[in-house]
Structure formats: C-alpha cells, structure tokens
Short mmCIF file of C-alpha atoms and ligand atoms in Angstrom, two decimals:
data_model
loop_
_atom_site.label_atom_id
_atom_site.label_comp_id
_atom_site.label_asym_id
_atom_site.label_seq_id
_atom_site.Cartn_x
_atom_site.Cartn_y
_atom_site.Cartn_z
CA UNK F 28 -17.00 11.19 15.51
CA UNK F 29 -15.19 11.88 18.69
CA UNK F 30 -13.85 8.19 20.56
CA UNK F 31 -11.20 8.14 22.87
CA UNK F 32 -8.84 5.78 21.93
CA UNK F 33 -8.59 5.11 26.02
CA UNK F 34 -12.35 4.18 26.33
CA UNK F 35 -11.60 1.25 23.96
CA UNK F 36 -8.72 0.18 26.00
CA UNK F 37 -10.58 -0.23 29.23
CA UNK F 38 -9.66 3.16 30.51
CA UNK F 39 -5.90 3.06 30.02
CA UNK F 40 -4.82 6.65 30.06
CA UNK F 41 -3.61 8.01 27.03
CA UNK F 42 -0.06 7.17 27.53
CA UNK F 43 -0.02 10.23 29.77
CA UNK F 44 2.77 8.04 32.06
CA UNK F 45 5.15 7.51 29.31
CA UNK F 46 8.48 9.32 28.88
CA UNK F 47 7.50 12.12 26.84
CA UNK F 48 8.69 12.08 23.26
CA UNK F 49 8.23 15.37 20.66
CA UNK F 50 5.32 13.75 19.09
CA UNK F 51 3.77 12.54 22.41
CA UNK F 52 4.02 16.56 23.72
CA UNK F 53 2.44 17.56 20.67
CA UNK F 54 -0.36 14.93 21.48
CA UNK F 55 -0.89 15.53 25.01
CA UNK F 56 -0.86 19.19 24.35
CA UNK F 57 -3.51 18.61 21.33
CA UNK F 58 -6.06 16.76 23.86
CA UNK F 59 -5.61 19.09 26.75
CA UNK F 60 -6.54 22.18 24.34
CA UNK F 61 -9.36 20.06 22.34
CA UNK F 62 -10.04 17.20 24.13
CA UNK F 63 -10.17 13.17 23.25
CA UNK F 64 -8.73 12.51 20.15
CA UNK F 65 -10.04 9.96 17.76
CA UNK F 66 -7.74 6.52 17.23
CA UNK F 67 -7.94 7.79 13.19
CA UNK F 68 -5.84 11.30 14.13
CA UNK F 69 -3.53 9.55 16.73
CA UNK F 70 -2.84 6.97 13.55
CA UNK F 71 -2.44 9.67 11.01
CA UNK F 72 -0.33 11.93 13.22
CA UNK F 73 2.12 9.04 14.66
CA UNK F 74 2.67 7.75 11.07
CA UNK F 75 2.09 11.30 8.84
CA UNK F 76 3.32 14.01 10.77
CA UNK F 77 5.26 16.20 8.71
CA UNK F 78 8.27 16.50 11.53
CA UNK F 79 7.90 13.92 13.56
CA UNK F 80 6.03 10.85 11.72
CA UNK F 81 7.38 7.55 11.71
CA UNK F 82 7.52 7.11 7.96
CA UNK F 83 8.67 11.38 7.54
CA UNK F 84 12.48 10.78 8.53
CA UNK F 85 14.15 6.99 8.10
CA UNK F 86 14.22 3.58 6.16
CA UNK F 87 12.11 1.71 7.92
CA UNK F 88 12.02 -1.81 6.07
CA UNK F 89 14.25 -4.22 6.17
CA UNK F 90 16.11 -6.42 8.67
CA UNK F 91 17.63 -3.38 10.53
CA UNK F 92 14.09 -1.77 10.22
CA UNK F 93 10.90 -2.74 11.92
CA UNK F 94 8.99 -5.16 8.74
CA UNK F 95 10.14 -6.61 5.51
CA UNK F 96 7.80 -6.08 2.74
CA UNK F 97 6.81 -8.53 -0.24
CA UNK F 98 8.82 -6.72 -3.13
CA UNK F 99 11.72 -6.64 -0.53
CA UNK F 100 11.71 -10.19 -0.04
CA UNK F 101 11.88 -11.35 -3.61
CA UNK F 102 11.71 -10.03 -7.14
CA UNK F 103 9.52 -11.94 -8.17
CA UNK F 104 6.75 -10.54 -6.33
CA UNK F 105 7.12 -7.40 -8.48
CA UNK F 106 7.97 -8.84 -11.49
CA UNK F 107 4.28 -11.01 -11.31
CA UNK F 108 2.77 -7.90 -10.48
CA UNK F 109 4.72 -6.17 -13.66
CA UNK F 110 3.14 -9.18 -16.00
CA UNK F 111 -0.35 -8.85 -14.35
CA UNK F 112 -0.01 -5.20 -15.79
CA UNK F 113 1.15 -5.83 -18.94
CA UNK F 114 -1.54 -8.23 -19.17
CA UNK F 115 -4.41 -6.22 -18.60
CA UNK F 116 -2.64 -3.45 -20.66
CA UNK F 117 -2.92 -5.46 -24.10
CA UNK F 118 -6.61 -6.55 -22.96
CA UNK F 119 -7.56 -3.21 -22.75
CA UNK F 120 -6.14 -2.19 -26.28
CA UNK F 121 -2.68 -1.22 -25.69
CA UNK F 122 -3.98 2.60 -25.14
CA UNK F 123 -1.23 4.50 -26.81
CA UNK F 124 -0.09 6.32 -23.11
CA UNK F 125 0.14 4.46 -19.57
CA UNK F 126 0.55 5.72 -16.33
CA UNK F 127 1.84 3.15 -13.88
CA UNK F 128 0.79 4.92 -10.60
CA UNK F 129 1.99 3.36 -7.12
CA UNK F 130 0.28 4.61 -3.65
CA UNK F 131 2.83 4.20 -0.88
CA UNK F 132 6.06 3.17 -2.75
CA UNK F 133 8.65 2.34 0.48
CA UNK F 134 12.06 2.31 -0.97
CA UNK F 135 10.79 1.70 -4.82
CA UNK F 136 11.42 -1.78 -5.17
CA UNK F 137 7.67 -2.81 -6.35
CA UNK F 138 7.83 -0.14 -9.11
CA UNK F 139 11.84 -1.10 -10.16
CA UNK F 140 10.67 -4.38 -10.60
CA UNK F 141 7.74 -3.45 -12.91
CA UNK F 142 9.82 -1.17 -14.54
CA UNK F 143 12.58 -3.76 -15.39
CA UNK F 144 9.96 -6.13 -16.76
CA UNK F 145 8.09 -3.16 -18.91
CA UNK F 146 11.45 -2.50 -20.35
CA UNK F 147 11.67 -5.80 -22.10
CA UNK F 148 8.53 -4.49 -24.17
CA UNK F 149 9.33 -1.92 -26.30
CA UNK F 150 5.97 -1.38 -27.09
CA UNK F 151 5.00 -0.87 -23.35
CA UNK F 152 8.49 1.23 -22.30
CA UNK F 153 7.87 3.89 -25.21
CA UNK F 154 4.34 4.91 -23.87
CA UNK F 155 4.34 4.38 -19.42
CA UNK F 156 5.42 7.14 -17.14
CA UNK F 157 5.63 6.80 -13.62
CA UNK F 158 3.46 8.28 -11.00
CA UNK F 159 4.44 7.79 -6.81
CA UNK F 160 2.22 8.54 -4.69
CA UNK F 161 4.38 9.45 -1.60
CA UNK F 162 3.62 11.66 1.74
CA UNK F 163 7.26 10.97 3.34
CA UNK F 164 10.00 13.21 1.78
CA UNK F 165 12.53 11.26 2.84
CA UNK F 166 11.43 8.07 1.25
CA UNK F 167 10.72 9.65 -1.71
CA UNK F 168 14.73 10.50 -1.70
CA UNK F 169 14.99 6.47 -1.12
CA UNK F 170 12.85 5.87 -4.08
CA UNK F 171 14.57 8.29 -6.32
CA UNK F 172 17.71 6.88 -5.73
CA UNK F 173 16.55 3.22 -6.85
CA UNK F 174 15.07 4.69 -10.18
CA UNK F 175 16.79 7.44 -11.29
CA UNK F 176 18.83 7.30 -14.52
CA UNK F 177 22.70 7.88 -13.80
CA UNK F 178 22.35 10.73 -16.21
CA UNK F 179 19.41 12.36 -15.19
CA UNK F 180 19.12 15.29 -13.11
CA UNK F 181 15.94 15.32 -10.58
CA UNK F 182 14.04 18.21 -10.88
CA UNK F 183 12.25 19.64 -7.87
CA UNK F 184 9.54 22.24 -8.26
CA UNK F 185 10.01 25.13 -5.94
CA UNK F 186 6.63 26.79 -6.03
CA UNK F 187 2.79 24.99 -5.68
CA UNK F 188 1.77 23.95 -9.26
CA UNK F 189 -1.33 25.09 -9.73
CA UNK F 190 -1.90 23.46 -14.02
CA UNK F 191 -3.74 20.41 -13.39
CA UNK F 192 -0.82 18.38 -15.69
CA UNK F 193 2.22 19.55 -13.26
CA UNK F 194 0.75 19.34 -9.82
CA UNK F 195 3.70 17.00 -9.22
CA UNK F 196 6.36 17.81 -6.61
CA UNK F 197 9.46 16.19 -8.35
CA UNK F 198 10.38 14.21 -11.32
CA UNK F 199 13.16 12.70 -13.19
CA UNK F 200 13.88 9.71 -15.64
CA UNK F 201 14.28 6.36 -14.93
CA UNK F 202 16.77 4.09 -15.69
CA UNK F 203 14.55 1.94 -17.42
CA UNK F 204 13.83 5.35 -19.86
CA UNK F 205 10.23 6.59 -18.84
CA UNK F 206 9.92 9.34 -16.67
CA UNK F 207 9.03 9.45 -12.50
CA UNK F 208 6.61 12.16 -10.94
CA UNK F 209 5.85 12.58 -7.41
CA UNK F 210 2.65 13.16 -5.68
CA UNK F 211 1.78 13.99 -2.29
CA UNK F 212 -1.96 12.84 -3.01
CA UNK F 213 -4.00 10.79 -5.55
CA UNK F 214 -5.93 13.44 -6.84
CA UNK F 215 -3.04 15.37 -8.27
CA UNK F 216 -2.64 12.54 -10.98
CA UNK F 217 -3.05 13.20 -14.07
CA UNK F 218 -6.46 11.72 -15.47
CA UNK F 219 -5.55 9.26 -18.09
CA UNK F 220 -5.60 5.35 -18.51
CA UNK F 221 -3.72 4.13 -15.54
CA UNK F 222 -2.26 0.75 -13.70
CA UNK F 223 -2.97 1.24 -10.07
CA UNK F 224 -0.63 -0.41 -7.61
CA UNK F 225 -0.18 -0.58 -4.25
CA UNK F 226 1.45 -3.18 -1.53
CA UNK F 227 0.96 -2.63 2.22
CA UNK F 228 -0.89 1.02 1.30
CA UNK F 229 -3.81 0.87 2.61
CA UNK F 230 -3.29 -0.91 5.82
CA UNK F 231 -1.42 2.43 7.05
CA UNK F 232 -4.16 4.60 6.51
CA UNK F 233 -5.85 5.92 9.59
CA UNK F 234 -8.86 3.59 10.76
CA UNK F 235 -11.85 5.03 13.27
CA UNK F 236 -12.64 2.10 15.90
CA UNK F 237 -16.20 1.11 17.12
CA UNK F 238 -16.87 -0.73 19.86
CA UNK F 239 -20.31 -2.30 21.14
CA UNK F 240 -21.33 -1.03 24.33
CA UNK F 241 -24.67 -1.72 26.56
CA UNK F 242 -25.44 -3.12 22.86
CA UNK F 243 -24.98 -0.13 20.85
CA UNK F 244 -22.47 0.98 18.74
CA UNK F 245 -20.75 4.38 20.07
CA UNK F 246 -21.04 5.39 16.85
CA UNK F 247 -23.56 4.75 14.20
CA UNK F 248 -22.91 2.78 10.85
CA UNK F 249 -24.76 2.63 7.78
CA UNK F 250 -23.52 -0.82 7.09
CA UNK F 251 -23.16 -2.06 10.74
CA UNK F 252 -26.70 -2.83 11.01
CA UNK F 253 -26.28 -6.84 10.18
CA UNK F 254 -22.96 -7.27 11.38
CA UNK F 255 -22.60 -9.35 14.00
CA UNK F 256 -19.04 -7.93 15.30
CA UNK F 257 -19.06 -6.24 18.60
CA UNK F 258 -15.77 -4.50 17.43
CA UNK F 259 -15.08 -2.35 14.41
CA UNK F 260 -12.14 -0.65 12.36
CA UNK F 261 -13.71 1.77 9.85
CA UNK F 262 -11.02 3.44 7.41
CA UNK F 263 -12.87 6.08 5.35
CA UNK F 264 -9.42 7.25 4.01
CA UNK F 265 -9.11 3.48 2.16
CA UNK F 266 -12.54 4.41 1.35
CA UNK F 267 -12.28 7.89 0.00
CA UNK F 268 -9.28 6.62 -2.23
CA UNK F 269 -10.77 3.05 -3.51
CA UNK F 270 -13.86 5.26 -5.06
CA UNK F 271 -11.23 7.89 -6.83
CA UNK F 272 -9.52 4.75 -8.45
CA UNK F 273 -12.94 3.48 -9.64
CA UNK F 274 -13.98 6.64 -10.74
CA UNK F 275 -10.41 7.08 -12.59
CA UNK F 276 -10.82 3.30 -13.97
CA UNK F 277 -14.59 3.77 -15.08
CA UNK F 278 -13.90 7.50 -16.87
CA UNK F 279 -10.56 7.37 -18.25
CA UNK F 280 -9.27 3.71 -18.47
CA UNK F 281 -7.30 1.08 -16.68
CA UNK F 282 -6.30 -1.12 -14.06
CA UNK F 283 -6.02 -1.42 -10.44
CA UNK F 284 -4.36 -4.75 -8.21
CA UNK F 285 -3.71 -3.76 -4.55
CA UNK F 286 -1.92 -6.44 -2.40
CA UNK F 287 -2.61 -5.97 1.37
CA UNK F 288 -2.89 -8.31 4.13
CA UNK F 289 -6.68 -7.99 5.40
CA UNK F 290 -9.89 -10.04 5.20
CA UNK F 291 -12.79 -9.77 3.81
CA UNK F 292 -14.90 -8.48 6.95
CA UNK F 293 -14.53 -10.96 9.43
CA UNK F 294 -11.94 -9.23 11.41
CA UNK F 295 -12.69 -7.03 14.73
CA UNK F 296 -9.67 -5.49 16.63
CA UNK F 297 -6.43 -5.72 14.31
CA UNK F 298 -5.04 -2.36 14.81
CA UNK F 299 -1.36 -2.95 15.81
CA UNK F 300 2.23 -1.68 16.54
CA UNK F 301 5.38 -3.07 15.12
CA UNK F 302 8.78 -2.55 15.99
CA UNK F 303 11.91 -4.10 15.28
CA UNK F 304 9.86 -6.86 14.01
CA UNK F 305 8.51 -7.33 17.02
CA UNK F 306 4.47 -6.58 18.39
CA UNK F 307 4.46 -3.24 20.08
CA UNK F 308 1.52 -1.23 22.42
CA UNK F 309 0.15 1.16 19.97
CA UNK F 310 0.26 4.15 22.47
CA UNK F 311 3.92 3.40 23.35
CA UNK F 312 6.27 6.36 22.19
CA UNK F 313 4.54 7.34 18.77
CA UNK F 314 6.23 7.91 15.47
CA UNK F 315 8.99 5.12 16.62
CA UNK F 316 6.88 2.23 15.90
CA UNK F 317 4.51 1.00 12.65
CA UNK F 318 1.05 1.21 13.23
CA UNK F 319 -1.16 -0.73 11.02
CA UNK F 320 -4.56 -2.10 10.75
CA UNK F 321 -5.78 -5.12 8.58
CA UNK F 322 -7.54 -4.09 5.15
CA UNK F 323 -11.46 -4.91 5.19
CA UNK F 324 -11.76 -5.77 1.71
CA UNK F 325 -15.61 -6.02 1.91
CA UNK F 326 -15.48 -2.21 2.71
CA UNK F 327 -12.88 -1.58 0.13
CA UNK F 328 -15.87 -3.63 -2.57
CA UNK F 329 -18.75 -1.40 -0.90
CA UNK F 330 -17.06 1.55 -1.45
CA UNK F 331 -15.81 1.13 -5.07
CA UNK F 332 -19.44 0.98 -6.27
CA UNK F 333 -21.08 -0.69 -9.22
CA UNK F 334 -18.78 1.38 -12.06
CA UNK F 335 -16.23 -1.37 -11.27
CA UNK F 336 -15.94 -5.10 -12.29
CA UNK F 337 -14.16 -6.66 -8.53
CA UNK F 338 -12.01 -9.69 -8.14
CA UNK F 339 -10.75 -10.90 -4.97
CA UNK F 340 -9.67 -10.95 -2.69
CA UNK F 341 -7.28 -14.26 -3.26
CA UNK F 342 -4.63 -15.25 -1.21
CA UNK F 343 -0.93 -14.07 -2.23
CA UNK F 344 -0.10 -18.12 -2.38
CA UNK F 345 -2.87 -18.15 -5.37
CA UNK F 346 -2.07 -15.09 -6.74
CA UNK F 347 1.42 -16.15 -7.64
CA UNK F 348 0.86 -19.75 -8.43
CA UNK F 349 -1.22 -18.42 -10.59
CA UNK F 350 0.56 -16.44 -12.73
CA UNK F 351 3.45 -19.23 -12.92
CA UNK F 352 5.71 -17.80 -11.08
CA UNK F 353 7.06 -21.31 -10.03
CA UNK F 354 7.95 -21.45 -13.58
CA UNK F 355 9.90 -18.22 -13.47
CA UNK F 356 11.54 -19.44 -9.88
CA UNK F 357 13.21 -21.99 -12.02
CA UNK F 358 14.37 -19.72 -14.74
CA UNK F 359 15.82 -17.34 -11.90
CA UNK F 360 17.28 -20.62 -10.23
CA UNK F 361 18.88 -21.88 -13.86
CA UNK F 362 20.57 -18.83 -14.18
CA UNK F 363 21.73 -17.63 -10.46
CA UNK F 364 24.98 -18.36 -8.92
CA UNK F 365 25.30 -21.09 -6.97
CA UNK F 366 25.56 -18.73 -3.96
CA UNK F 367 22.83 -16.88 -5.04
CA UNK F 368 20.05 -19.99 -5.29
CA UNK F 369 19.35 -20.79 -1.51
CA UNK F 370 17.74 -16.95 -0.81
CA UNK F 371 16.04 -17.27 -4.01
CA UNK F 372 14.45 -20.29 -2.89
CA UNK F 373 13.93 -18.92 0.70
CA UNK F 374 12.45 -15.75 -0.47
CA UNK F 375 10.08 -17.83 -3.08
CA UNK F 376 8.79 -19.81 0.10
CA UNK F 377 8.65 -16.86 2.56
CA UNK F 378 6.01 -15.20 0.10
CA UNK F 379 3.89 -18.19 -0.26
CA UNK F 380 3.98 -20.59 2.39
CA UNK F 381 0.49 -20.26 4.59
CA UNK F 382 2.32 -19.54 7.69
CA UNK F 383 4.69 -16.46 6.70
CA UNK F 384 3.11 -14.11 4.22
CA UNK F 385 1.01 -16.80 1.77
CA UNK F 386 -2.00 -16.44 3.55
CA UNK F 387 -2.25 -13.67 5.55
CA UNK F 388 -1.54 -11.10 2.20
CA UNK F 389 -4.35 -10.86 -0.30
CA UNK F 390 -4.76 -9.92 -3.67
CA UNK F 391 -7.68 -7.33 -4.69
CA UNK F 392 -8.29 -6.12 -8.27
CA UNK F 393 -10.81 -4.21 -10.62
CA UNK F 394 -11.24 -3.56 -13.95
CA UNK F 395 -13.74 -1.24 -15.80
CA UNK F 396 -17.02 -2.67 -15.96
CA UNK F 397 -17.01 -3.42 -19.52
CA UNK F 398 -14.55 -6.00 -18.96
CA UNK F 399 -16.41 -8.10 -16.85
CA UNK F 400 -16.35 -11.29 -18.64
CA UNK F 401 -12.38 -11.30 -18.83
CA UNK F 402 -11.69 -12.58 -15.65
CA UNK F 403 -7.98 -10.77 -14.80
CA UNK F 404 -4.47 -13.22 -14.72
CA UNK F 405 -4.12 -14.26 -11.05
CA UNK F 406 -7.70 -14.86 -10.51
CA UNK F 407 -8.11 -17.54 -12.62
CA UNK F 408 -6.79 -20.51 -11.04
CA UNK F 409 -3.88 -21.91 -13.00
CA UNK F 410 -2.90 -25.52 -13.73
CA UNK F 411 0.10 -25.48 -11.34
CA UNK F 412 -1.47 -24.16 -8.46
C1 SAM J 513 4.19 0.05 4.88
S1 SAM J 513 4.99 1.18 3.58
C2 SAM J 513 4.76 0.02 2.58
C3 SAM J 513 5.68 0.16 1.25
C4 SAM J 513 6.11 -0.87 -0.13
N1 SAM J 513 4.78 -0.47 -1.05
C5 SAM J 513 6.58 -1.99 0.23
O1 SAM J 513 5.77 -3.04 -0.19
O2 SAM J 513 7.62 -2.19 0.64
C6 SAM J 513 3.84 2.36 3.36
C7 SAM J 513 3.85 3.47 2.31
O3 SAM J 513 3.37 4.17 1.93
C8 SAM J 513 3.79 5.81 2.50
N2 SAM J 513 2.05 6.22 2.93
C9 SAM J 513 1.67 5.98 4.28
N3 SAM J 513 0.86 6.91 4.69
C10 SAM J 513 0.56 7.51 3.39
C11 SAM J 513 -0.50 8.93 2.90
N4 SAM J 513 -1.07 8.89 3.37
N5 SAM J 513 -0.31 9.21 1.46
C12 SAM J 513 1.06 8.89 0.48
N6 SAM J 513 1.98 7.73 1.23
C13 SAM J 513 1.62 7.17 2.26
C14 SAM J 513 4.56 5.34 3.47
O4 SAM J 513 5.50 6.73 3.26
C15 SAM J 513 5.03 4.62 2.76
O5 SAM J 513 6.49 4.71 1.46
#
C-alpha cells in the first residue's frame, strides 16, 4: 500500500521545510529515491530506526521524559496484573513451567512488580522464567538494571542463535530468582505455556491510515464494507502479534492480558505525537517525539480468530476495582510512612479517575477456548466496584 501522509494532511508537504535532523534527512532521501512513504513506514522509522528512532537511544518515560505510563504511576497497577496471572495460571491447573512474556517492557517496572507478587508464592517462583520482547537495546539496559540480581552476570549472546530454544540476545538472573531473557521479536520465544502481558505496546506499532475520498476508500479493506467511518487506522503489525499469541495460547496453553488506550472500532483519526507531555505535530522532528495511535480492540478481536476466548475491553477503572485494588491501597496505606501516603493515594487516583487514566485505558484478555465458561478475574464485576 502506498499512501502519502501529505494526502491525509490536506496537502502539507512532507515536512520538507523544517530544519532537518539525521532521521529527517534519511526520510527525505528515501522519499526522493523511491517515492511516497506510508504512514506506517514513517511511524516505524520514527520510533524504531536502529540509529535515530525515538525508543532506541534514551529513557523517554516519567516527569523528565515525554509521557508517563501506569506501572510508573503506582505499584498497584503491576501488582494487579501479577495477581491476575497467578490466578489464571492456577485456573489452568498450575502447569509445571510458565513463561512470563512482556511485550515492550519500557523501564521494566511492570515485570518487576509482577515478579515481586510471584515471589510471594514459592510454587510459582520455582517454575517461572521471564521473557522480554524489546527492540531497543538502550531500554533493555534500563530493564536489566531494574531486574538483575546484584550477584548475577548478564550474558550477552555474541552471535545469532539458531537453536530455537536460545534465540534471545541476552539473559541474566533476576533479583527474585527466575531467569530473564531478552528477544527482538515474539516469534523467537520458546513455545511453552506463557502468560503474555503488554501495557502501551500495541499503540506503538505502526498504523496504516485510510481516507474516504469521493465516496471510496483509497485502499480496499475486507473489514470496512459496513463501516460508517470515513477515516480508518489499521495496524496490521498488531494483528500479526495478536494472532501469534492466540495461536500459542490455543496450542501451548497460556493467558494474555493487554492494557492500552483504545476503542472498540468507533474512533477515526487518533494518530498523534507527544513531546515533554504535550501534543506534538507528528511530522515535526521525527525520532524526537513519541508517535502513537489508539488501539482498535475490535480489530484485535477480529484478528485473534476463533481459537481463543476473548474478554473486554473493560476500562482500567473497572479492572482495578474488580481486582480488589481498593483493599490493596488500604493495606499499603496502613504500612506506609506518613510522608509516602499522599503519593500512594494520588497515584491510585490517577489510575482510576475517568478524566485521567481510568477510562481511556482499557483491559483486554485472551484465554484458551476450553476455558470459555470461566470469566477471568478483573472482568467479573466485584461488589467493591
Ligand atoms: C510506550 S512504551 C511502554 C512501556 C511499558 N510497557 C510501560 O508501560 O511503561 C513501548 C515499549 O515498546 C517497545 N517497542 C516499541 N516497538 C516495538 C517493537 N516493534 N518490538 C518490540 N518492542 C517495541 C519500546 O521500546 C518500549 O519499551
């Protein structure tokens, strides 16, 4: 598919008038040499170009970065996901090996919080290993710093691993005991019972955009014939990942929990940039700002197919209430030093307030089809909600 971003933006030339950074020069040269570039190619280059991509060089999270994510706001977020995985693993009969697979782990905070929960349950601690899918070596170093045991050495694989079981690019022992392995892509992870988790990963995958012009789409789509929208964003990369997870869960066993901001097939133009916590022109300074698009959960459901049961999306507020996180907050407050209480309350409030992260962010789960009578924790309303 070839669709110039300039067309969608009502004929603004592709940022040619802006001061060039390295990536901009590279993109201009590509367009001059081989013609218009799709939005998806542009997004992929801006975020993950091996040299100048946004995620490849620095820590972009938190107050000094460009945006903040739920695991960075409060430990309650990661703990609720840890409890969810533990519960669903038990529901599956506590298999004797389990892989915790996190897609796009950022600073490693979510896996850290999940492992802390797992470490309270010896039976789980003894059988779990951690598998992180991270394209950015810089961020993988930050994850390693967070997760690594003091007395462990990180082994970096010096040559491409061809054996299916060792296709990671490095590994170490975590401070909680279980081993941690890093991969560039999901397909490299061994096929075993796995708990897949992802927060704000799918929104970073490249989208294609489709505009209705004179009553017809610029690109024909199977799933769009009955759609009332005149502008569409489609993320085939997300479709590929979700199908791979669905196949693995149905064949090897496992569970999947995804948290992201998104909609259920009713939004149109959501592609946007963030720089220093402010909205940012997506064409300006590629590689400097985060680019993101809301996740279309109806598309994920469609791509997952029939081999799995799907739950949600439910709002982050509903999920955290249903998981009993109010009780967890009370417990943390009881044990906290007085000077830390305010942060605990404001962090929780940020996660659940509908005007902050409570409604925009959604949870979506997949389980093997045979579990269809079982509704996973967090998706069943509790009395506390
Ligand atoms: C928005 S951050 C989310 C970070 C983290 N999950 C959190 O909640 O704090 C996106 C993460 O996905 C990684 N990422 C982006 N595109 C990727 C890709 N195609 N393959 C693997 N990782 C990717 C980024 O490097 C980063 O770690």
